[in-house]
């Protein structure tokens, strides 16, 4: 493969990303700073109580760090699909997705689901690149078990790198899979906001309704934009919020660099009956 061509592509992506980040930062900086400047953890907790909003999670105040990452489409799943056994496989080339229907579905329960699926994945011929995925209970529920891909130690909570098992009445019937084979760091490491700051920002922007419960916060990489054939990822705070009346859990996203609430997402943004 032509290294200079690849280098040129990512240079273009890097320049486009810089312009995008500059204008996004300018538009969000004033709003975020003005709305949160007068909010303290104590006053924030009081406001939550007044709105009947409780917190089940142990919100951290420590800030982390992360990068802007980029990936290119790959054909690794298509190239290795012939290695799979005991299943009918189809490929969605437009979404780079492998779709599997198991010839012999198997039974799982809410308690043993994680262990059974992990053991099944270890068997050769069942799942491609199985060691690259980690179970994510926060976004799994009674009808699907979600595994997120880890690339260079980074968890990707995004549909570009997911293994999702379909479960029907306790039976695993098949799965869909996407795969990222490489990530490029576009900029130097930068500081991220804390879990507590992410929740405060969601509340400030009226993204947490009254009579609800904050269940969890999780920091992972998520989709930001597509540019010149590449996909850009950033650190994102994913926050699970349960409606007390309906018990439906909605997942909100916050840009962990800028604090902006991310409205669009190419993932399923709602989970219910989530299990551990």
Short mmCIF file of C-alpha atoms in Angstrom, two decimals, residues 17 32 37 53 65 75 89 91 132 142 163 166 191 201 237 243 273:
data_model
loop_
_atom_site.label_atom_id
_atom_site.label_comp_id
_atom_site.label_asym_id
_atom_site.label_seq_id
_atom_site.Cartn_x
_atom_site.Cartn_y
_atom_site.Cartn_z
CA UNK A 17 -10.84 18.17 11.74
CA UNK A 32 -20.80 25.88 28.69
CA UNK A 37 -19.87 28.91 36.26
CA UNK A 53 -33.72 13.10 40.34
CA UNK A 65 -7.32 12.08 29.03
CA UNK A 75 -12.68 -5.65 4.65
CA UNK A 89 -23.58 -15.50 7.21
CA UNK A 91 -22.43 -9.26 4.58
CA UNK A 132 -11.12 -7.86 20.56
CA UNK A 142 -33.17 -8.82 27.64
CA UNK A 163 -20.64 -7.40 18.40
CA UNK A 166 -29.83 -11.17 19.36
CA UNK A 191 -7.80 16.33 29.13
CA UNK A 201 -23.79 19.57 31.88
CA UNK A 237 -19.34 10.24 28.39
CA UNK A 243 -37.54 7.21 33.71
CA UNK A 273 -34.21 -4.25 31.30
#
